[in-house]
Coordinates of N, CA and C in Angstrom, one line a residue:
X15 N -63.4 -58.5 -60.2 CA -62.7 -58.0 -59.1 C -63.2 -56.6 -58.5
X16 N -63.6 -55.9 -59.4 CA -64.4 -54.3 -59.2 C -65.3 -54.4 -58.3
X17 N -66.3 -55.6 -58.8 CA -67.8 -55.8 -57.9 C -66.7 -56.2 -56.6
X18 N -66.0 -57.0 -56.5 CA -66.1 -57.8 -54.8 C -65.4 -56.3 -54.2
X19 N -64.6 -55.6 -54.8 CA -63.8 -54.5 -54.1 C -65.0 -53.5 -53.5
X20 N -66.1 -53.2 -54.2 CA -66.8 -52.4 -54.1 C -68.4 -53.0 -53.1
X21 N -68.3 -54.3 -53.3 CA -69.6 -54.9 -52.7 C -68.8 -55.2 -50.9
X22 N -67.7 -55.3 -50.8 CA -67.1 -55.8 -49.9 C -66.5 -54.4 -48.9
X23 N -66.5 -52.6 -49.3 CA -67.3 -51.5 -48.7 C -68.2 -51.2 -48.8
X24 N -69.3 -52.0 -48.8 CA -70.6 -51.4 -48.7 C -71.4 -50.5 -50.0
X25 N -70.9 -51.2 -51.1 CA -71.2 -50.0 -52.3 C -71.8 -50.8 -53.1
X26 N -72.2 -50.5 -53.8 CA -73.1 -50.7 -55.0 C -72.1 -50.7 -56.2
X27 N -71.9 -52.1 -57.1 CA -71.6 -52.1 -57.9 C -72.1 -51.2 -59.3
X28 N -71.9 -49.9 -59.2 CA -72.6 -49.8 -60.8 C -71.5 -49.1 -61.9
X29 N -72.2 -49.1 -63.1 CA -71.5 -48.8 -64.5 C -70.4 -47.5 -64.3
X30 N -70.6 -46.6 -63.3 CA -69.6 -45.2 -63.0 C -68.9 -45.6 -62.4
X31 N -68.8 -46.5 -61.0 CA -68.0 -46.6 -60.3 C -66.9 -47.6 -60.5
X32 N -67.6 -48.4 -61.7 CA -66.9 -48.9 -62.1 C -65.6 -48.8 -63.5
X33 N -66.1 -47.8 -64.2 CA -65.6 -47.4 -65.1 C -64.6 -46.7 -64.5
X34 N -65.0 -45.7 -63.3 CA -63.5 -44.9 -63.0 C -62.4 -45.3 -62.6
X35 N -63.2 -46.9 -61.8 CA -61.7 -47.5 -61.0 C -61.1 -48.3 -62.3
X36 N -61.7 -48.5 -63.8 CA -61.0 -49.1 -65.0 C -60.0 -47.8 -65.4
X37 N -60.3 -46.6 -65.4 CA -59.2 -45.3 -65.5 C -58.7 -45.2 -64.7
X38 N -58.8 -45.8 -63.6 CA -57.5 -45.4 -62.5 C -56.6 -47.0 -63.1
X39 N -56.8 -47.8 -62.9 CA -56.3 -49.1 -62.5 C -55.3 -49.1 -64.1
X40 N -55.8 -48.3 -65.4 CA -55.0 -48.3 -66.6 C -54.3 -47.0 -66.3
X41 N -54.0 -46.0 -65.8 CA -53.3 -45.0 -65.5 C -51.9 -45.8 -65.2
X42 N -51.0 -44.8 -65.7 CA -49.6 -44.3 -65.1 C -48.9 -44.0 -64.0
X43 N -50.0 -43.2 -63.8 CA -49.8 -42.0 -62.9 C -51.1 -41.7 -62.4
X44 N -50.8 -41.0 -61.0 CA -51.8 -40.5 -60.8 C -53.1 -39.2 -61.1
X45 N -54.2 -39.5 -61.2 CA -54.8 -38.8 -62.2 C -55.9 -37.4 -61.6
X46 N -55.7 -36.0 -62.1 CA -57.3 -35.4 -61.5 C -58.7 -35.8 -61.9
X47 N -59.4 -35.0 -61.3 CA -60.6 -35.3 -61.1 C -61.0 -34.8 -63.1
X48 N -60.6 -33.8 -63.3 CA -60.6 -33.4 -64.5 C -60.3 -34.4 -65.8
X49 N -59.0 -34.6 -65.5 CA -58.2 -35.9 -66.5 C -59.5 -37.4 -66.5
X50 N -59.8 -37.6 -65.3 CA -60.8 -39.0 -65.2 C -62.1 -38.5 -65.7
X51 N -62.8 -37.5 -65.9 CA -63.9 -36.9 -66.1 C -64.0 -37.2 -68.0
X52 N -62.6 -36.6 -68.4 CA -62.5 -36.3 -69.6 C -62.7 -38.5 -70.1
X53 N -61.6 -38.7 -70.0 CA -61.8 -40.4 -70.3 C -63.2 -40.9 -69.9
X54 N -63.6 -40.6 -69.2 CA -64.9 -41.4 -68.5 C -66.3 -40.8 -69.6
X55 N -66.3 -39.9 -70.1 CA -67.1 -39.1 -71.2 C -66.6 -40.1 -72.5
X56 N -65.6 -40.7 -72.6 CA -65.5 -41.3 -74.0 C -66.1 -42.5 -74.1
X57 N -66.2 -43.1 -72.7 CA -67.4 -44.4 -73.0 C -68.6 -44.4 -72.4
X58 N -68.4 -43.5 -71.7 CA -70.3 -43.5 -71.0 C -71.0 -42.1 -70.5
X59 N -71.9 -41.4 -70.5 CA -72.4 -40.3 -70.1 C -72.5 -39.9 -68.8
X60 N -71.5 -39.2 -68.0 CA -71.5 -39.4 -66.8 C -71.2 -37.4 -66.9
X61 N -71.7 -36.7 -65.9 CA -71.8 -35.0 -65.7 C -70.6 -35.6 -65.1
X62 N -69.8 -34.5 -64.1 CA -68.7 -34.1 -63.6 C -68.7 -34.3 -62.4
X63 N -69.8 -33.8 -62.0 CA -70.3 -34.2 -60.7 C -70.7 -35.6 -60.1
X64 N -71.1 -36.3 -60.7 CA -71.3 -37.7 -60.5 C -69.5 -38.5 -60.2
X65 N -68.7 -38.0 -61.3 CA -67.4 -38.5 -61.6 C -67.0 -37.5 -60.0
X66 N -66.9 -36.9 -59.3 CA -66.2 -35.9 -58.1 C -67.0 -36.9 -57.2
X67 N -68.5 -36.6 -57.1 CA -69.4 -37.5 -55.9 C -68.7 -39.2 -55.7
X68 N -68.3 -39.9 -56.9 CA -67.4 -41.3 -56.7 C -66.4 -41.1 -56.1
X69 N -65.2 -40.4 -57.0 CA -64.2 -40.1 -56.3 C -64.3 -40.0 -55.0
X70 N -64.7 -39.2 -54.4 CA -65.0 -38.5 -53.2 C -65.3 -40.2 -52.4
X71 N -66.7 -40.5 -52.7 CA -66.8 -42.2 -51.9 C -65.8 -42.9 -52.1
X72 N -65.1 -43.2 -53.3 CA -64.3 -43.9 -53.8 C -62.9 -43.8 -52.3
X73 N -62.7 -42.8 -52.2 CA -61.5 -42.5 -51.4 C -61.5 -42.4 -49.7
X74 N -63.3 -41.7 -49.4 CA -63.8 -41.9 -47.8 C -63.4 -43.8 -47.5
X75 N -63.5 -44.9 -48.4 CA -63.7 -46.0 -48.7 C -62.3 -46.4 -48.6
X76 N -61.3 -45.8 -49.1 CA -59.9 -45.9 -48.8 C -60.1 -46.9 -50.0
X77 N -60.4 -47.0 -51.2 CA -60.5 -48.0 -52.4 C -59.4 -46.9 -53.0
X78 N -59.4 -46.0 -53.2 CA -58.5 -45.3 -54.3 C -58.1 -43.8 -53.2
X79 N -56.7 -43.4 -53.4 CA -56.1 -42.3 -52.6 C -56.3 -41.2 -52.7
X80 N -56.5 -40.1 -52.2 CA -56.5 -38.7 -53.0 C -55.3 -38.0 -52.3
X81 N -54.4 -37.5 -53.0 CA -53.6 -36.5 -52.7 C -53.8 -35.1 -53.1
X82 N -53.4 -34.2 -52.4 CA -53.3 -32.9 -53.0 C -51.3 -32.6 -53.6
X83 N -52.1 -32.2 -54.9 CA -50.4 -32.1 -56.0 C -49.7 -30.5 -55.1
X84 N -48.3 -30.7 -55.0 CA -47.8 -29.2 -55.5 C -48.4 -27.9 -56.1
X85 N -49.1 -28.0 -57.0 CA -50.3 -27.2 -58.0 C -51.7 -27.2 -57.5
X86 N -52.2 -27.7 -56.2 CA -53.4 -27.4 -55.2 C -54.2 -28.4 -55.8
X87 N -53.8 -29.0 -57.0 CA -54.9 -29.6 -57.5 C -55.0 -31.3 -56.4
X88 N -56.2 -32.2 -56.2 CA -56.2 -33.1 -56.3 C -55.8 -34.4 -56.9
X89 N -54.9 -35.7 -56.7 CA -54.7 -36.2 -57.4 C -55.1 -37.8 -56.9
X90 N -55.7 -38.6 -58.1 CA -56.2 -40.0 -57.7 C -55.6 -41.2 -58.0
X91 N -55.4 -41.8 -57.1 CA -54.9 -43.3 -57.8 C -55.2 -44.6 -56.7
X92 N -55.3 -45.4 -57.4 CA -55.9 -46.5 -56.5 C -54.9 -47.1 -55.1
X93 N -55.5 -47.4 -54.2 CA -55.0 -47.7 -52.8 C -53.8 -49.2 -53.0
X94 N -54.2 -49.9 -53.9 CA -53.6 -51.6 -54.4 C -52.3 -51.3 -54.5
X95 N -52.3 -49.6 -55.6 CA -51.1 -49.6 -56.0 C -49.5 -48.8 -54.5
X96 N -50.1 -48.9 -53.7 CA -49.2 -48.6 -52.9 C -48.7 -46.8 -52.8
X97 N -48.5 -46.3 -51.7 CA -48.1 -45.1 -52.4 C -47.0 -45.0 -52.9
X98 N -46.6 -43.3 -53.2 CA -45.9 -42.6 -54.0 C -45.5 -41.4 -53.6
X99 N -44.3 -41.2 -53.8 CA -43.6 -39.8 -53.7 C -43.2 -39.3 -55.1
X100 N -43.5 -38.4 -55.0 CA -43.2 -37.7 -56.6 C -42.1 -36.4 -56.3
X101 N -41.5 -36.0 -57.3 CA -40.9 -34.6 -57.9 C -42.1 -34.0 -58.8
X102 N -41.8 -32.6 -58.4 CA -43.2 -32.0 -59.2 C -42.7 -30.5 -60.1
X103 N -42.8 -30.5 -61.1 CA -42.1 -29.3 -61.7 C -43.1 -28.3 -61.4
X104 N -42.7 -27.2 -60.7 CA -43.1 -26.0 -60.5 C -43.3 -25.2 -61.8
X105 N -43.2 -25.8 -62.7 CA -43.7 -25.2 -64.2 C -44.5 -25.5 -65.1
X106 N -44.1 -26.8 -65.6 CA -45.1 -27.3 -66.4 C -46.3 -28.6 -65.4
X107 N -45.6 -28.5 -64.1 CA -46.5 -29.2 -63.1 C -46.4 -31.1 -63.4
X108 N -45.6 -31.4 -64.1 CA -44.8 -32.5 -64.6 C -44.8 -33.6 -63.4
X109 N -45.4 -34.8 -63.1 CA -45.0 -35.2 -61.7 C -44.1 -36.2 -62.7
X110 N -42.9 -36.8 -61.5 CA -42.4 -38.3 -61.6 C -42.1 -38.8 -60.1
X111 N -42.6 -40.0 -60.1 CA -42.8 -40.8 -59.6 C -41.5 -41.3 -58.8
X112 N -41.2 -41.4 -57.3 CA -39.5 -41.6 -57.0 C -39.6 -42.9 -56.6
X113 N -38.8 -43.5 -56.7 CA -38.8 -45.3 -56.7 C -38.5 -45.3 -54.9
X114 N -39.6 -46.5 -54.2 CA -39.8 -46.8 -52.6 C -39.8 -45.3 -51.9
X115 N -39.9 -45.8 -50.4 CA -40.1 -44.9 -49.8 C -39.0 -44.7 -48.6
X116 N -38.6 -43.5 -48.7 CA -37.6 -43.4 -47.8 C -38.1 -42.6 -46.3
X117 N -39.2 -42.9 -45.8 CA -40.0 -42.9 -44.6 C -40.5 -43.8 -43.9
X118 N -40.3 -44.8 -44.0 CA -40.9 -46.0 -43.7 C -40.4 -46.4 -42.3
X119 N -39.1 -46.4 -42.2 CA -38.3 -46.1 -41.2 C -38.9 -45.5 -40.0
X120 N -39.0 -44.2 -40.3 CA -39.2 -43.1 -39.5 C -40.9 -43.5 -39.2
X121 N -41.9 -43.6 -40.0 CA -43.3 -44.0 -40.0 C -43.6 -44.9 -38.7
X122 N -42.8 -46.1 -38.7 CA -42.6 -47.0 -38.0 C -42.0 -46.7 -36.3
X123 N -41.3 -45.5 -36.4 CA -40.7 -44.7 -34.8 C -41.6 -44.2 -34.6
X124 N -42.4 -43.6 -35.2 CA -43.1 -42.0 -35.0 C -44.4 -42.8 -34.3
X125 N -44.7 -44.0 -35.0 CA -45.8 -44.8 -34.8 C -45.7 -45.6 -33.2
X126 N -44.5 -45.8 -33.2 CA -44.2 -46.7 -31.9 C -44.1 -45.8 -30.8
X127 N -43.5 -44.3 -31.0 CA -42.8 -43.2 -29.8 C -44.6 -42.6 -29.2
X128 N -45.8 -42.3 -30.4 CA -46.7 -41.6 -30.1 C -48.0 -42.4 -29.9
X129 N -48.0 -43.8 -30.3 CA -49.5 -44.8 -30.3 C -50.4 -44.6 -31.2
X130 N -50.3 -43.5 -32.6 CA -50.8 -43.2 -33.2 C -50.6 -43.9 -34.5
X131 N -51.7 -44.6 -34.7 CA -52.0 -45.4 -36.1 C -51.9 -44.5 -37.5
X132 N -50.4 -44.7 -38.0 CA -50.5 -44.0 -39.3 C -51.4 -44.6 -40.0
X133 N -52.0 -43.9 -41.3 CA -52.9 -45.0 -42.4 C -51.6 -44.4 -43.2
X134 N -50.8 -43.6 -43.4 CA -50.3 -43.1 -44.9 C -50.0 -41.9 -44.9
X135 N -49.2 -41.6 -45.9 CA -48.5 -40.2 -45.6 C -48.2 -39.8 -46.9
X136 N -47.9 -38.6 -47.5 CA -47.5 -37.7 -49.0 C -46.4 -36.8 -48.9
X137 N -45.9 -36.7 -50.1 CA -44.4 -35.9 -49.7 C -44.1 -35.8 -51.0
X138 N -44.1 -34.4 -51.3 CA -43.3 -34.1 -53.0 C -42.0 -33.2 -52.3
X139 N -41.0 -33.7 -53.8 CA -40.1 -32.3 -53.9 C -40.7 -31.6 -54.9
X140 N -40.9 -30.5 -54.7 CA -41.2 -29.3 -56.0 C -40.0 -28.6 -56.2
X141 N -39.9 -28.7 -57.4 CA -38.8 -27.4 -58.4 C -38.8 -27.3 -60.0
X142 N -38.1 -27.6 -60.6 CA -37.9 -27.3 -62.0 C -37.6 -28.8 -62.9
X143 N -38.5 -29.5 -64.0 CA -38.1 -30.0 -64.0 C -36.8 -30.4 -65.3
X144 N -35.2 -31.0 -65.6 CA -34.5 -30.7 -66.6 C -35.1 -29.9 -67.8
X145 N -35.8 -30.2 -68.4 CA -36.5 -29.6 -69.5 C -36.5 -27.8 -69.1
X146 N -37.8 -27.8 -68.3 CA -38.3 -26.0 -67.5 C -37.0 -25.5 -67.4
X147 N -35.6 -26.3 -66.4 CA -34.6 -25.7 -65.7 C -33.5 -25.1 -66.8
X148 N -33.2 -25.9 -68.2 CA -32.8 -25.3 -69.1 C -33.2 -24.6 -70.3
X149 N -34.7 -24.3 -70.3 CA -35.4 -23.3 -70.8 C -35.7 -22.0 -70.2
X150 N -35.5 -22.1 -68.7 CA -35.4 -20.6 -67.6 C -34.0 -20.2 -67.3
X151 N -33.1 -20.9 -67.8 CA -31.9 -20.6 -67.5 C -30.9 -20.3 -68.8

Protein backbone atom coordinates (compact mmCIF):
# COMPACT_ATOMS: atom_id res chain seq x y z
CA UNK A 1 0.00 0.00 0.00
CA UNK A 2 3.10 2.38 0.86
CA UNK A 3 4.59 1.85 -2.74
CA UNK A 4 1.14 2.71 -4.63
CA UNK A 5 0.58 5.77 -2.02
CA UNK A 6 3.91 7.01 -2.81
CA UNK A 7 4.38 5.94 -6.63
CA UNK A 8 0.83 7.41 -7.22
CA UNK A 9 2.52 11.33 -5.97
CA UNK A 10 5.20 11.05 -7.98
CA UNK A 11 7.79 9.66 -5.41
CA UNK A 12 10.02 7.12 -5.24
CA UNK A 13 9.30 4.24 -3.22
CA UNK A 14 12.33 3.93 -0.91
CA UNK A 15 13.43 2.25 2.52
CA UNK A 16 13.04 6.07 4.58
CA UNK A 17 10.04 6.97 3.15
CA UNK A 18 8.86 4.16 3.81
CA UNK A 19 9.73 3.40 7.19
CA UNK A 20 8.38 6.75 8.41
CA UNK A 21 4.88 6.42 7.00
CA UNK A 22 5.22 2.59 9.15
CA UNK A 23 5.84 5.20 12.40
CA UNK A 24 3.16 7.32 11.50
CA UNK A 25 0.57 4.71 10.45
CA UNK A 26 1.48 2.65 14.16
CA UNK A 27 1.25 5.96 16.10
CA UNK A 28 -1.48 7.01 18.51
CA UNK A 29 -1.07 10.23 18.19
CA UNK A 30 0.32 12.52 16.35
CA UNK A 31 4.11 12.57 16.28
CA UNK A 32 7.31 15.32 15.98
CA UNK A 33 9.79 15.31 13.81
CA UNK A 34 12.07 14.49 16.85
CA UNK A 35 9.81 11.48 18.27
CA UNK A 36 9.87 9.82 14.35
CA UNK A 37 13.63 10.53 14.04
CA UNK A 38 14.28 8.70 17.36
CA UNK A 39 12.06 5.34 16.23
CA UNK A 40 13.30 5.51 12.73
CA UNK A 41 17.18 5.21 14.20
CA UNK A 42 16.00 1.78 15.82
CA UNK A 43 15.67 0.04 12.52
CA UNK A 44 17.54 1.82 9.90
CA UNK A 45 20.35 4.55 9.68
CA UNK A 46 18.78 7.50 8.62
CA UNK A 47 20.60 11.45 9.88
CA UNK A 48 17.73 13.82 10.95
CA UNK A 49 17.81 15.58 8.15
CA UNK A 50 16.81 13.05 5.69
CA UNK A 51 13.90 12.12 8.34
CA UNK A 52 12.70 16.45 8.23
CA UNK A 53 13.59 16.52 4.12
CA UNK A 54 10.58 13.33 3.90
CA UNK A 55 8.54 14.79 6.25
CA UNK A 56 8.59 17.98 4.58
CA UNK A 57 7.75 15.97 0.95
CA UNK A 58 5.79 13.65 2.71
CA UNK A 59 3.25 16.65 3.69
CA UNK A 60 3.93 19.21 0.30
CA UNK A 61 2.25 15.67 -1.09
CA UNK A 62 -0.62 16.02 1.39
CA UNK A 63 0.28 12.00 2.15
CA UNK A 64 0.77 12.85 5.85
CA UNK A 65 -0.35 16.42 7.81
CA UNK A 66 1.78 18.75 9.60
CA UNK A 67 0.33 20.77 12.26
CA UNK A 68 1.98 23.24 14.41
CA UNK A 69 1.24 22.10 18.43
CA UNK A 70 0.34 24.74 21.14
CA UNK A 71 4.23 24.31 22.17
CA UNK A 72 5.44 25.76 18.45
CA UNK A 73 6.56 22.44 17.91
CA UNK A 74 5.40 20.58 14.61
CA UNK A 75 3.28 17.69 14.64
CA UNK A 76 2.77 14.63 11.98
CA UNK A 77 0.25 12.28 11.23
CA UNK A 78 -0.97 10.67 8.25
CA UNK A 79 -3.72 12.39 5.94
CA UNK A 80 -5.96 8.63 5.84
CA UNK A 81 -6.46 9.24 9.30
CA UNK A 82 -8.69 12.23 9.11
CA UNK A 83 -8.06 15.23 11.14
CA UNK A 84 -8.09 16.16 14.71
CA UNK A 85 -8.64 18.64 17.38
CA UNK A 86 -6.82 18.21 20.46
CA UNK A 87 -6.73 19.82 24.16
CA UNK A 88 -3.09 20.57 24.83
CA UNK A 89 -1.72 20.96 28.41
CA UNK A 90 0.13 24.13 28.67
CA UNK A 91 2.48 22.16 31.05
CA UNK A 92 3.44 19.00 30.47
CA UNK A 93 2.36 19.68 26.68
CA UNK A 94 0.09 16.47 27.01
CA UNK A 95 -2.14 16.38 23.71
CA UNK A 96 -5.73 14.52 23.68
CA UNK A 97 -7.40 14.02 20.98
CA UNK A 98 -11.37 15.44 20.94
CA UNK A 99 -13.82 13.01 19.38
CA UNK A 100 -15.36 14.57 15.50
CA UNK A 101 -15.31 17.82 14.54
CA UNK A 102 -17.46 20.54 15.59
CA UNK A 103 -16.54 22.88 12.35
CA UNK A 104 -17.72 21.12 9.73
CA UNK A 105 -20.74 22.95 9.74
CA UNK A 106 -19.40 26.18 9.63
CA UNK A 107 -16.36 24.86 6.97
CA UNK A 108 -19.13 24.12 4.68
CA UNK A 109 -20.77 28.13 5.02
CA UNK A 110 -17.57 29.70 5.01
CA UNK A 111 -16.83 27.57 1.81
CA UNK A 112 -20.12 28.34 0.08
CA UNK A 113 -20.43 32.42 1.35
CA UNK A 114 -16.51 33.02 0.00
CA UNK A 115 -15.78 30.28 -3.20
CA UNK A 116 -12.73 29.34 -1.37
CA UNK A 117 -11.74 25.69 -1.47
CA UNK A 118 -10.94 24.68 2.16
CA UNK A 119 -8.27 21.69 2.09
CA UNK A 120 -8.40 21.54 6.18
CA UNK A 121 -8.23 23.37 9.21
CA UNK A 122 -6.43 23.03 13.08
CA UNK A 123 -7.76 24.09 16.37
CA UNK A 124 -6.48 23.23 19.94
CA UNK A 125 -7.79 24.28 23.34
CA UNK A 126 -4.70 24.93 25.40
CA UNK A 127 -4.75 24.91 29.37
CA UNK A 128 -3.94 22.67 32.12
CA UNK A 129 -4.26 19.34 31.92
CA UNK A 130 -6.34 17.33 35.38
CA UNK A 131 -3.12 16.04 36.48
CA UNK A 132 -0.84 19.88 35.96
CA UNK A 133 -4.32 21.63 37.27
CA UNK A 134 -4.18 19.75 40.67
CA UNK A 135 -0.56 19.82 41.07
CA UNK A 136 -0.54 23.94 40.48
CA UNK A 137 -3.34 24.37 42.57
Amino acid sequence: MKENVLKNNGLKSTEGRKLILDILESACEPMTADEIFVLARQKRELNFSTVYRTLSTLAEKSIIMKNIGGDGKSYYQLSSEGHCHYLVCSECHRRIAIDGCPFEEMRENIANETGFHITGHNFEFVGECPECFKKNN
